Structures are given as C-alpha cells and as structure tokens.
Amino acid sequence: MIIKANPKFHPKNKHKSGYDLEALCESHSALKAFVFVNKHETKTIDFANPKAVKALNTALLKHHYNIIFWDFPDTNLCPPIPGRVDYIHHLSDLLKASNINEDISVLDIGTGATAIYPILGVAEYNWHFVATDIDKSSIKTAQKIIDKNELNHKIQFRHQTNTSKIFNGIVNKDDRFSASICNPPFYKSEAEALEATTRKLKGLNRAEETIVRNFAGTHNELWYSGGEKAFIHNYLYESSLFKTQCTWFTTLVSKKDLVKGMYASLKKLGATDIKTISMGQGHKISRIVAWTFKK
C-alpha cells in the first residue's frame, strides 16, 4: 500500500511516489504497531502521533538508506526524511552546476541530535561533513548514531560554544567547504512554536487541547531570539567573514517575505551570485536561498 505521494519533490527523491508501508514494516517491525486502516479503507499512520512519525522515519532510513541505528530522545526534533533529502538533492544540483563534482565537503549548521543531513548526504552522494551544534547532549546522541552506522570516516562533529555565533569558533583557517547547509529555528519563542503546533493539529483533525508536537523539538531546535529573520541575518553577515573558505552558503527559508531582505543584505555584503531554489514540501512551498562570494 502506497501513501502520501508528492510529485513536487526533487526527481531523485526516493519518496516522491509515497511510502510503501508493507515494505517499511518489513524493514522496521516497530512501525507495525502504528499502522491502521482509516475511514477510506486505506492503511496509514497517525501523523499527529510523534511516536508514529519517529517509527516511520526510522523505517525510511533503514529501508532506503541502509541506516541500521537511528535513535534519540523523544524530546528532540524528529526530522521528516523526504523533505530533508530533498534539500540534499537540490544542493547536489547546485554544486554540479558550479562544476563541483569531487571531494565535496559540507558544513551542517545546527545538525541536531539526529545528524540527518550528514547521514543522507553520505548515503546519497558519499560527501564528507562537518556537523555543528550548540547543544553538547545533541552532539553526544548524534555521535552514537554515527558510531553505530560506522560513518566516522565521513562525518565529524564540532561544538559551537557561543550561542550568538555560527561560523566563528567553528571554521578553522585551513578549512575549505564546498557548501554550508542550515535549517534555522523558525520561531521567536516557545509560545509562537506552540501556536504553530496548535494550527497543525487542527489541520490533522486532532483535539486542540492535545498539544504534542508531531515532530517534537527542543528550544534550541525550534526557537531563537528574534526568530528566523534574526538567525538568518546573523548567518548572512558571518558568511561574509568566511567568504574564501566556503563556495556556496545555503539555508532553508520558511517565510517567503524574508527573501527580498536577504537579497538586499547579501548584495551589500558583496555576494556575487544569489539563487532561490523552490521545494515542494507537503502542502506548502519551502525554499533554499544560496549565495556565493566567489568571483
């Protein structure tokens, strides 16, 4: 049984035709407990249940990407695999268009407890990664995932000790990266994050009082003082200080109205090329903004 096809995904995305639940349950037996037949007589899972979402994404990693171990505290953000791998595929297209085809090294800013972008980038393209986070416990959890999957030769972690910095304190003078990637915190506060969760649960026909994030998430993962706009503009400014050490800087941008201001700031900072890459993520359109300072 195939569910949730999304033809808007990148052509190379393994999930654009949906999920084969029977095959996924074979790969990860824990998923079976969350599969049920809905009123349309279709097998599915409850996408408002964080444990079901985690089981599904674990199954996707096992079945499609040969990840044998992927476990982390339920309080941490559980990233949806189809959307995350879409970013990786679009980044690959960007690098190929710039004739960057070998020895690709990517800096993942805010990798979280799951190290999902490095895992997918290695599985799909065999890239090398340096993954950063401000949370020591997240790095410890992510390191265990990398150890269990024997990926230490491809992925290394660095702890950002200054929560107001992004590249400073992380990028060494001899480092050279093909690209940086980032999925920035979306919200300004916990209250804003809970409000968004309430709207999502209404869309999933769940009772409003059941405020449980279906993808979970800690404060470091979900909100930042000043929200997405403040984080991104800090990212833009710091990228200009490391312009010779990374070819393409990229970030997801959830709010479309931020893009115009980003372009204006990047032009003032001396960016030589700026691109916006559209991505179809479920019922909404997301985007990657990419920029370079190379001549």
PDB file of C-alpha atoms in Angstrom:
ATOM      1  CA  MET A   1       0.000   0.000   0.000  1.00  0.00           C
ATOM      2  CA  ILE A   2       1.466   3.361  -1.080  1.00  0.00           C
ATOM      3  CA  ILE A   3       0.548   6.540   0.830  1.00  0.00           C
ATOM      4  CA  LYS A   4       1.356  10.269   0.597  1.00  0.00           C
ATOM      5  CA  ALA A   5       2.792  10.639  -2.894  1.00  0.00           C
ATOM      6  CA  ASN A   6       4.366  14.034  -3.573  1.00  0.00           C
ATOM      7  CA  PRO A   7       5.244  14.737  -7.222  1.00  0.00           C
ATOM      8  CA  LYS A   8       6.626  18.157  -6.177  1.00  0.00           C
ATOM      9  CA  PHE A   9       9.687  16.514  -4.660  1.00  0.00           C
ATOM     10  CA  HIS A  10      13.010  16.522  -6.487  1.00  0.00           C
ATOM     11  CA  PRO A  11      13.081  13.933  -9.334  1.00  0.00           C
ATOM     12  CA  LYS A  12      15.791  11.958  -7.491  1.00  0.00           C
ATOM     13  CA  ASN A  13      13.816  11.855  -4.236  1.00  0.00           C
ATOM     14  CA  LYS A  14      13.021   8.215  -3.430  1.00  0.00           C
ATOM     15  CA  HIS A  15       9.808   9.311  -1.685  1.00  0.00           C
ATOM     16  CA  LYS A  16       8.089  11.296  -4.430  1.00  0.00           C
ATOM     17  CA  SER A  17       5.804   8.321  -5.156  1.00  0.00           C
ATOM     18  CA  GLY A  18       4.867   7.881  -1.488  1.00  0.00           C
ATOM     19  CA  TYR A  19       5.516   5.260   1.189  1.00  0.00           C
ATOM     20  CA  ASP A  20       5.226   1.514   0.757  1.00  0.00           C
ATOM     21  CA  LEU A  21       4.042   0.720   4.284  1.00  0.00           C
ATOM     22  CA  GLU A  22       4.293  -3.046   3.912  1.00  0.00           C
ATOM     23  CA  ALA A  23       7.923  -2.838   2.803  1.00  0.00           C
ATOM     24  CA  LEU A  24       8.716  -0.321   5.525  1.00  0.00           C
ATOM     25  CA  CYS A  25       7.208  -2.549   8.203  1.00  0.00           C
ATOM     26  CA  GLU A  26       9.382  -5.390   6.961  1.00  0.00           C
ATOM     27  CA  SER A  27      12.451  -3.189   7.405  1.00  0.00           C
ATOM     28  CA  HIS A  28      11.395  -1.812  10.813  1.00  0.00           C
ATOM     29  CA  SER A  29       8.919  -4.020  12.658  1.00  0.00           C
ATOM     30  CA  ALA A  30       8.198  -1.349  15.316  1.00  0.00           C
ATOM     31  CA  LEU A  31       6.272   0.598  12.671  1.00  0.00           C
ATOM     32  CA  LYS A  32       3.571  -2.106  12.517  1.00  0.00           C
ATOM     33  CA  ALA A  33       2.084  -1.010  15.845  1.00  0.00           C
ATOM     34  CA  PHE A  34       1.194   2.395  14.368  1.00  0.00           C
ATOM     35  CA  VAL A  35      -0.365   1.275  11.085  1.00  0.00           C
ATOM     36  CA  PHE A  36      -4.172   1.249  10.887  1.00  0.00           C
ATOM     37  CA  VAL A  37      -6.950   1.341   8.289  1.00  0.00           C
ATOM     38  CA  ASN A  38      -8.672   4.719   8.082  1.00  0.00           C
ATOM     39  CA  LYS A  39     -12.254   5.553   7.102  1.00  0.00           C
ATOM     40  CA  HIS A  40     -11.260   5.475   3.429  1.00  0.00           C
ATOM     41  CA  GLU A  41     -10.124   1.855   3.926  1.00  0.00           C
ATOM     42  CA  THR A  42      -6.515   2.887   3.380  1.00  0.00           C
ATOM     43  CA  LYS A  43      -3.593   1.775   5.533  1.00  0.00           C
ATOM     44  CA  THR A  44      -1.862   4.763   7.116  1.00  0.00           C
ATOM     45  CA  ILE A  45      -0.393   6.084  10.369  1.00  0.00           C
ATOM     46  CA  ASP A  46      -1.445   8.921  12.670  1.00  0.00           C
ATOM     47  CA  PHE A  47       0.811  11.784  11.583  1.00  0.00           C
ATOM     48  CA  ALA A  48      -0.135  13.718  14.739  1.00  0.00           C
ATOM     49  CA  ASN A  49       1.455  10.999  16.908  1.00  0.00           C
ATOM     50  CA  PRO A  50       5.177  11.751  17.451  1.00  0.00           C
ATOM     51  CA  LYS A  51       5.992   8.090  18.149  1.00  0.00           C
ATOM     52  CA  ALA A  52       4.356   7.010  14.888  1.00  0.00           C
ATOM     53  CA  VAL A  53       6.220   9.722  12.959  1.00  0.00           C
ATOM     54  CA  LYS A  54       9.515   8.643  14.526  1.00  0.00           C
ATOM     55  CA  ALA A  55       8.857   4.989  13.668  1.00  0.00           C
ATOM     56  CA  LEU A  56       8.025   5.892  10.067  1.00  0.00           C
ATOM     57  CA  ASN A  57      11.163   7.958   9.570  1.00  0.00           C
ATOM     58  CA  THR A  58      13.324   5.284  11.198  1.00  0.00           C
ATOM     59  CA  ALA A  59      11.837   2.763   8.777  1.00  0.00           C
ATOM     60  CA  LEU A  60      12.559   5.054   5.808  1.00  0.00           C
ATOM     61  CA  LEU A  61      16.211   5.335   6.847  1.00  0.00           C
ATOM     62  CA  LYS A  62      16.567   1.583   7.274  1.00  0.00           C
ATOM     63  CA  HIS A  63      14.770   0.661   4.076  1.00  0.00           C
ATOM     64  CA  HIS A  64      16.162   3.278   1.684  1.00  0.00           C
ATOM     65  CA  TYR A  65      19.469   4.467   3.161  1.00  0.00           C
ATOM     66  CA  ASN A  66      20.952   1.444   4.962  1.00  0.00           C
ATOM     67  CA  ILE A  67      20.918   3.194   8.355  1.00  0.00           C
ATOM     68  CA  ILE A  68      20.807   0.377  10.904  1.00  0.00           C
ATOM     69  CA  PHE A  69      20.565   2.567  14.039  1.00  0.00           C
ATOM     70  CA  TRP A  70      18.777   5.888  14.466  1.00  0.00           C
ATOM     71  CA  ASP A  71      17.618   6.610  17.983  1.00  0.00           C
ATOM     72  CA  PHE A  72      17.414   9.793  20.063  1.00  0.00           C
ATOM     73  CA  PRO A  73      15.355  11.223  22.956  1.00  0.00           C
ATOM     74  CA  ASP A  74      11.686  11.835  22.206  1.00  0.00           C
ATOM     75  CA  THR A  75      12.194  15.479  23.215  1.00  0.00           C
ATOM     76  CA  ASN A  76      14.423  16.091  20.191  1.00  0.00           C
ATOM     77  CA  LEU A  77      13.182  17.143  16.777  1.00  0.00           C
ATOM     78  CA  CYS A  78      12.276  14.190  14.544  1.00  0.00           C
ATOM     79  CA  PRO A  79      13.035  15.363  11.011  1.00  0.00           C
ATOM     80  CA  PRO A  80      10.844  14.176   8.111  1.00  0.00           C
ATOM     81  CA  ILE A  81      13.193  12.240   5.829  1.00  0.00           C
ATOM     82  CA  PRO A  82      11.564  13.082   2.456  1.00  0.00           C
ATOM     83  CA  GLY A  83      11.883  16.833   2.998  1.00  0.00           C
ATOM     84  CA  ARG A  84      15.430  16.613   4.348  1.00  0.00           C
ATOM     85  CA  VAL A  85      16.724  14.521   1.460  1.00  0.00           C
ATOM     86  CA  ASP A  86      15.104  16.965  -0.978  1.00  0.00           C
ATOM     87  CA  TYR A  87      17.490  19.661   0.314  1.00  0.00           C
ATOM     88  CA  ILE A  88      20.424  17.300  -0.282  1.00  0.00           C
ATOM     89  CA  HIS A  89      19.363  16.625  -3.887  1.00  0.00           C
ATOM     90  CA  HIS A  90      18.895  20.315  -4.667  1.00  0.00           C
ATOM     91  CA  LEU A  91      22.291  21.070  -3.145  1.00  0.00           C
ATOM     92  CA  SER A  92      23.828  18.405  -5.387  1.00  0.00           C
ATOM     93  CA  ASP A  93      22.314  20.125  -8.433  1.00  0.00           C
ATOM     94  CA  LEU A  94      23.730  23.478  -7.291  1.00  0.00           C
ATOM     95  CA  LEU A  95      27.230  22.042  -6.848  1.00  0.00           C
ATOM     96  CA  LYS A  96      27.158  20.248 -10.196  1.00  0.00           C
ATOM     97  CA  ALA A  97      26.094  23.468 -11.940  1.00  0.00           C
ATOM     98  CA  SER A  98      29.222  25.071 -10.438  1.00  0.00           C
ATOM     99  CA  ASN A  99      31.397  22.162 -11.645  1.00  0.00           C
ATOM    100  CA  ILE A 100      31.994  20.997  -8.082  1.00  0.00           C
ATOM    101  CA  ASN A 101      31.919  17.241  -8.534  1.00  0.00           C
ATOM    102  CA  GLU A 102      34.735  15.785  -6.423  1.00  0.00           C
ATOM    103  CA  ASP A 103      35.942  15.880  -2.812  1.00  0.00           C
ATOM    104  CA  ILE A 104      32.737  17.554  -1.677  1.00  0.00           C
ATOM    105  CA  SER A 105      32.780  18.716   1.929  1.00  0.00           C
ATOM    106  CA  VAL A 106      29.691  20.226   3.564  1.00  0.00           C
ATOM    107  CA  LEU A 107      29.301  22.211   6.784  1.00  0.00           C
ATOM    108  CA  ASP A 108      25.988  21.406   8.507  1.00  0.00           C
ATOM    109  CA  ILE A 109      24.987  24.217  10.865  1.00  0.00           C
ATOM    110  CA  GLY A 110      22.794  23.004  13.737  1.00  0.00           C
ATOM    111  CA  THR A 111      22.857  19.297  12.966  1.00  0.00           C
ATOM    112  CA  GLY A 112      20.728  18.353  15.994  1.00  0.00           C
ATOM    113  CA  ALA A 113      20.594  15.000  17.747  1.00  0.00           C
ATOM    114  CA  THR A 114      19.821  13.068  14.561  1.00  0.00           C
ATOM    115  CA  ALA A 115      22.586  14.322  12.218  1.00  0.00           C
ATOM    116  CA  ILE A 116      20.059  13.813   9.467  1.00  0.00           C
ATOM    117  CA  TYR A 117      21.617  15.900   6.702  1.00  0.00           C
ATOM    118  CA  PRO A 118      25.069  14.301   7.029  1.00  0.00           C
ATOM    119  CA  ILE A 119      23.536  10.816   7.103  1.00  0.00           C
ATOM    120  CA  LEU A 120      21.542  11.460   3.943  1.00  0.00           C
ATOM    121  CA  GLY A 121      24.382  13.288   2.200  1.00  0.00           C
ATOM    122  CA  VAL A 122      26.712  10.337   2.754  1.00  0.00           C
ATOM    123  CA  ALA A 123      24.070   7.780   1.761  1.00  0.00           C
ATOM    124  CA  GLU A 124      23.098   9.537  -1.472  1.00  0.00           C
ATOM    125  CA  TYR A 125      26.344  11.192  -2.615  1.00  0.00           C
ATOM    126  CA  ASN A 126      29.197   9.975  -0.384  1.00  0.00           C
ATOM    127  CA  TRP A 127      30.038  13.533   0.709  1.00  0.00           C
ATOM    128  CA  HIS A 128      32.120  14.484   3.747  1.00  0.00           C
ATOM    129  CA  PHE A 129      30.541  16.538   6.549  1.00  0.00           C
ATOM    130  CA  VAL A 130      31.487  18.704   9.486  1.00  0.00           C
ATOM    131  CA  ALA A 131      28.363  18.995  11.640  1.00  0.00           C
ATOM    132  CA  THR A 132      27.928  21.639  14.341  1.00  0.00           C
ATOM    133  CA  ASP A 133      25.559  22.240  17.224  1.00  0.00           C
ATOM    134  CA  ILE A 134      25.349  24.398  20.346  1.00  0.00           C
ATOM    135  CA  ASP A 135      23.923  21.515  22.417  1.00  0.00           C
ATOM    136  CA  LYS A 136      26.525  19.076  23.776  1.00  0.00           C
ATOM    137  CA  SER A 137      23.904  16.434  24.511  1.00  0.00           C
ATOM    138  CA  SER A 138      22.662  16.566  20.901  1.00  0.00           C
ATOM    139  CA  ILE A 139      26.207  16.052  19.629  1.00  0.00           C
ATOM    140  CA  LYS A 140      26.663  13.116  22.022  1.00  0.00           C
ATOM    141  CA  THR A 141      23.462  11.498  20.726  1.00  0.00           C
ATOM    142  CA  ALA A 142      24.369  12.173  17.100  1.00  0.00           C
ATOM    143  CA  GLN A 143      27.860  10.750  17.640  1.00  0.00           C
ATOM    144  CA  LYS A 144      26.330   7.493  18.874  1.00  0.00           C
ATOM    145  CA  ILE A 145      24.249   7.280  15.671  1.00  0.00           C
ATOM    146  CA  ILE A 146      27.360   7.872  13.555  1.00  0.00           C
ATOM    147  CA  ASP A 147      29.358   5.309  15.563  1.00  0.00           C
ATOM    148  CA  LYS A 148      26.677   2.620  15.238  1.00  0.00           C
ATOM    149  CA  ASN A 149      26.454   3.161  11.475  1.00  0.00           C
ATOM    150  CA  GLU A 150      30.267   3.266  11.081  1.00  0.00           C
ATOM    151  CA  LEU A 151      30.268   6.708   9.456  1.00  0.00           C
ATOM    152  CA  ASN A 152      33.099   8.345  11.414  1.00  0.00           C
ATOM    153  CA  HIS A 153      35.291   8.468   8.324  1.00  0.00           C
ATOM    154  CA  LYS A 154      32.690  10.713   6.667  1.00  0.00           C
ATOM    155  CA  ILE A 155      31.147  12.773   9.475  1.00  0.00           C
ATOM    156  CA  GLN A 156      32.774  14.722  12.301  1.00  0.00           C
ATOM    157  CA  PHE A 157      31.189  16.982  14.923  1.00  0.00           C
ATOM    158  CA  ARG A 158      32.191  20.353  16.347  1.00  0.00           C
ATOM    159  CA  HIS A 159      30.593  22.007  19.365  1.00  0.00           C
ATOM    160  CA  GLN A 160      29.665  25.694  18.997  1.00  0.00           C
ATOM    161  CA  THR A 161      30.243  27.097  22.484  1.00  0.00           C
ATOM    162  CA  ASN A 162      28.975  30.616  21.689  1.00  0.00           C
ATOM    163  CA  THR A 163      25.231  30.639  21.023  1.00  0.00           C
ATOM    164  CA  SER A 164      25.444  34.018  19.256  1.00  0.00           C
ATOM    165  CA  LYS A 165      27.984  32.751  16.682  1.00  0.00           C
ATOM    166  CA  ILE A 166      27.656  30.475  13.657  1.00  0.00           C
ATOM    167  CA  PHE A 167      30.991  30.193  11.817  1.00  0.00           C
ATOM    168  CA  ASN A 168      33.200  31.909  14.400  1.00  0.00           C
ATOM    169  CA  GLY A 169      34.758  29.314  16.681  1.00  0.00           C
ATOM    170  CA  ILE A 170      33.873  26.513  14.245  1.00  0.00           C
ATOM    171  CA  VAL A 171      35.647  27.140  10.954  1.00  0.00           C
ATOM    172  CA  ASN A 172      39.420  26.771  11.169  1.00  0.00           C
ATOM    173  CA  LYS A 173      41.763  28.748   8.928  1.00  0.00           C
ATOM    174  CA  ASP A 174      42.656  25.650   6.875  1.00  0.00           C
ATOM    175  CA  ASP A 175      39.045  24.514   6.361  1.00  0.00           C
ATOM    176  CA  ARG A 176      37.566  24.547   2.871  1.00  0.00           C
ATOM    177  CA  PHE A 177      33.911  23.671   2.273  1.00  0.00           C
ATOM    178  CA  SER A 178      32.001  23.150  -0.944  1.00  0.00           C
ATOM    179  CA  ALA A 179      28.825  24.345   0.777  1.00  0.00           C
ATOM    180  CA  SER A 180      27.149  25.071   4.083  1.00  0.00           C
ATOM    181  CA  ILE A 181      23.607  23.959   4.868  1.00  0.00           C
ATOM    182  CA  CYS A 182      21.213  25.098   7.571  1.00  0.00           C
ATOM    183  CA  ASN A 183      17.659  24.532   8.753  1.00  0.00           C
ATOM    184  CA  PRO A 184      17.247  27.565  11.025  1.00  0.00           C
ATOM    185  CA  PRO A 185      14.949  27.830  14.048  1.00  0.00           C
ATOM    186  CA  PHE A 186      11.580  29.083  12.800  1.00  0.00           C
ATOM    187  CA  TYR A 187      10.126  30.699  15.913  1.00  0.00           C
ATOM    188  CA  LYS A 188      10.848  33.616  18.233  1.00  0.00           C
ATOM    189  CA  SER A 189       9.648  31.853  21.395  1.00  0.00           C
ATOM    190  CA  GLU A 190       8.073  28.730  22.842  1.00  0.00           C
ATOM    191  CA  ALA A 191       4.657  30.429  22.728  1.00  0.00           C
ATOM    192  CA  GLU A 192       4.982  31.005  18.981  1.00  0.00           C
ATOM    193  CA  ALA A 193       6.077  27.385  18.464  1.00  0.00           C
ATOM    194  CA  LEU A 194       3.073  26.083  20.441  1.00  0.00           C
ATOM    195  CA  GLU A 195       0.721  28.297  18.442  1.00  0.00           C
ATOM    196  CA  ALA A 196       2.062  26.791  15.213  1.00  0.00           C
ATOM    197  CA  THR A 197       1.638  23.284  16.635  1.00  0.00           C
ATOM    198  CA  THR A 198      -1.990  24.038  17.517  1.00  0.00           C
ATOM    199  CA  ARG A 199      -2.673  25.116  13.924  1.00  0.00           C
ATOM    200  CA  LYS A 200      -1.025  21.958  12.595  1.00  0.00           C
ATOM    201  CA  LEU A 201      -3.064  19.712  14.903  1.00  0.00           C
ATOM    202  CA  LYS A 202      -6.264  21.392  13.727  1.00  0.00           C
ATOM    203  CA  GLY A 203      -5.205  20.559  10.175  1.00  0.00           C
ATOM    204  CA  LEU A 204      -4.720  16.949  11.231  1.00  0.00           C
ATOM    205  CA  ASN A 205      -8.197  16.901  12.860  1.00  0.00           C
ATOM    206  CA  ARG A 206      -6.822  16.427  16.355  1.00  0.00           C
ATOM    207  CA  ALA A 207      -8.281  17.933  19.523  1.00  0.00           C
ATOM    208  CA  GLU A 208      -6.850  21.392  20.193  1.00  0.00           C
ATOM    209  CA  GLU A 209      -6.006  20.555  23.811  1.00  0.00           C
ATOM    210  CA  THR A 210      -3.661  17.739  22.726  1.00  0.00           C
ATOM    211  CA  ILE A 211      -0.635  19.938  22.132  1.00  0.00           C
ATOM    212  CA  VAL A 212       2.116  17.446  21.331  1.00  0.00           C
ATOM    213  CA  ARG A 213       4.484  18.338  18.526  1.00  0.00           C
ATOM    214  CA  ASN A 214       4.307  15.558  15.976  1.00  0.00           C
ATOM    215  CA  PHE A 215       7.954  16.135  15.124  1.00  0.00           C
ATOM    216  CA  ALA A 216       8.898  17.121  18.728  1.00  0.00           C
ATOM    217  CA  GLY A 217      11.805  19.534  19.210  1.00  0.00           C
ATOM    218  CA  THR A 218      13.808  21.271  21.953  1.00  0.00           C
ATOM    219  CA  HIS A 219      14.094  25.048  22.354  1.00  0.00           C
ATOM    220  CA  ASN A 220      17.484  25.104  20.599  1.00  0.00           C
ATOM    221  CA  GLU A 221      15.924  23.404  17.580  1.00  0.00           C
ATOM    222  CA  LEU A 222      12.711  25.410  17.350  1.00  0.00           C
ATOM    223  CA  TRP A 223      13.188  28.987  18.519  1.00  0.00           C
ATOM    224  CA  TYR A 224      15.809  31.720  18.561  1.00  0.00           C
ATOM    225  CA  SER A 225      15.734  35.272  19.925  1.00  0.00           C
ATOM    226  CA  GLY A 226      14.362  37.342  17.064  1.00  0.00           C
ATOM    227  CA  GLY A 227      13.170  34.229  15.217  1.00  0.00           C
ATOM    228  CA  GLU A 228      14.114  33.015  11.776  1.00  0.00           C
ATOM    229  CA  LYS A 229      14.828  36.519  10.469  1.00  0.00           C
ATOM    230  CA  ALA A 230      17.390  37.296  13.181  1.00  0.00           C
ATOM    231  CA  PHE A 231      19.135  33.947  12.820  1.00  0.00           C
ATOM    232  CA  ILE A 232      19.372  34.178   9.043  1.00  0.00           C
ATOM    233  CA  HIS A 233      20.738  37.718   9.028  1.00  0.00           C
ATOM    234  CA  ASN A 234      23.392  36.689  11.550  1.00  0.00           C
ATOM    235  CA  TYR A 235      24.208  33.809   9.200  1.00  0.00           C
ATOM    236  CA  LEU A 236      24.447  36.158   6.201  1.00  0.00           C
ATOM    237  CA  TYR A 237      26.801  38.540   7.984  1.00  0.00           C
ATOM    238  CA  GLU A 238      29.112  35.806   9.297  1.00  0.00           C
ATOM    239  CA  SER A 239      29.239  34.128   5.887  1.00  0.00           C
ATOM    240  CA  SER A 240      30.876  37.296   4.520  1.00  0.00           C
ATOM    241  CA  LEU A 241      33.680  36.864   7.077  1.00  0.00           C
ATOM    242  CA  PHE A 242      34.455  33.371   5.766  1.00  0.00           C
ATOM    243  CA  LYS A 243      33.870  34.031   2.067  1.00  0.00           C
ATOM    244  CA  THR A 244      37.112  32.363   0.946  1.00  0.00           C
ATOM    245  CA  GLN A 245      36.520  29.147   2.869  1.00  0.00           C
ATOM    246  CA  CYS A 246      33.145  28.080   1.513  1.00  0.00           C
ATOM    247  CA  THR A 247      31.948  28.190  -2.093  1.00  0.00           C
ATOM    248  CA  TRP A 248      28.167  28.133  -1.562  1.00  0.00           C
ATOM    249  CA  PHE A 249      26.352  29.176   1.598  1.00  0.00           C
ATOM    250  CA  THR A 250      22.760  27.891   1.759  1.00  0.00           C
ATOM    251  CA  THR A 251      19.810  27.907   4.114  1.00  0.00           C
ATOM    252  CA  LEU A 252      16.189  26.868   4.202  1.00  0.00           C
ATOM    253  CA  VAL A 253      13.842  29.863   4.436  1.00  0.00           C
ATOM    254  CA  SER A 254      10.301  29.155   5.633  1.00  0.00           C
ATOM    255  CA  LYS A 255       8.954  32.712   5.352  1.00  0.00           C
ATOM    256  CA  LYS A 256       8.833  33.923   1.749  1.00  0.00           C
ATOM    257  CA  ASP A 257       8.744  37.570   2.785  1.00  0.00           C
ATOM    258  CA  LEU A 258      12.277  37.267   4.211  1.00  0.00           C
ATOM    259  CA  VAL A 259      13.840  36.587   0.809  1.00  0.00           C
ATOM    260  CA  LYS A 260      13.773  40.166  -0.518  1.00  0.00           C
ATOM    261  CA  GLY A 261      15.608  41.465   2.550  1.00  0.00           C
ATOM    262  CA  MET A 262      18.150  38.651   2.302  1.00  0.00           C
ATOM    263  CA  TYR A 263      18.973  39.620  -1.288  1.00  0.00           C
ATOM    264  CA  ALA A 264      19.438  43.274  -0.301  1.00  0.00           C
ATOM    265  CA  SER A 265      21.715  42.356   2.610  1.00  0.00           C
ATOM    266  CA  LEU A 266      23.769  39.907   0.554  1.00  0.00           C
ATOM    267  CA  LYS A 267      24.352  42.450  -2.211  1.00  0.00           C
ATOM    268  CA  LYS A 268      25.626  44.931   0.384  1.00  0.00           C
ATOM    269  CA  LEU A 269      27.909  42.216   1.791  1.00  0.00           C
ATOM    270  CA  GLY A 270      29.385  41.575  -1.654  1.00  0.00           C
ATOM    271  CA  ALA A 271      27.755  38.321  -2.734  1.00  0.00           C
ATOM    272  CA  THR A 272      28.498  37.681  -6.413  1.00  0.00           C
ATOM    273  CA  ASP A 273      25.611  35.292  -7.066  1.00  0.00           C
ATOM    274  CA  ILE A 274      22.357  34.603  -5.203  1.00  0.00           C
ATOM    275  CA  LYS A 275      19.809  31.903  -6.041  1.00  0.00           C
ATOM    276  CA  THR A 276      16.411  30.881  -4.706  1.00  0.00           C
ATOM    277  CA  ILE A 277      15.541  27.214  -5.158  1.00  0.00           C
ATOM    278  CA  SER A 278      11.878  26.248  -4.665  1.00  0.00           C
ATOM    279  CA  MET A 279      10.991  22.989  -2.931  1.00  0.00           C
ATOM    280  CA  GLY A 280       7.577  21.338  -2.626  1.00  0.00           C
ATOM    281  CA  GLN A 281       7.176  20.216   0.987  1.00  0.00           C
ATOM    282  CA  GLY A 282       3.815  18.595   1.595  1.00  0.00           C
ATOM    283  CA  HIS A 283       1.040  21.201   1.435  1.00  0.00           C
ATOM    284  CA  LYS A 284       3.426  24.162   1.488  1.00  0.00           C
ATOM    285  CA  ILE A 285       6.215  25.540  -0.651  1.00  0.00           C
ATOM    286  CA  SER A 286       9.581  25.959   1.010  1.00  0.00           C
ATOM    287  CA  ARG A 287      12.772  27.336  -0.474  1.00  0.00           C
ATOM    288  CA  ILE A 288      16.547  27.283  -0.266  1.00  0.00           C
ATOM    289  CA  VAL A 289      18.430  30.533  -0.631  1.00  0.00           C
ATOM    290  CA  ALA A 290      22.033  30.066  -1.789  1.00  0.00           C
ATOM    291  CA  TRP A 291      24.794  32.636  -2.213  1.00  0.00           C
ATOM    292  CA  THR A 292      28.496  32.816  -3.010  1.00  0.00           C
ATOM    293  CA  PHE A 293      31.252  35.406  -2.822  1.00  0.00           C
ATOM    294  CA  LYS A 294      33.422  33.701  -5.434  1.00  0.00           C
ATOM    295  CA  LYS A 295      34.401  35.763  -8.459  1.00  0.00           C
TER     296      LYS A 295
END
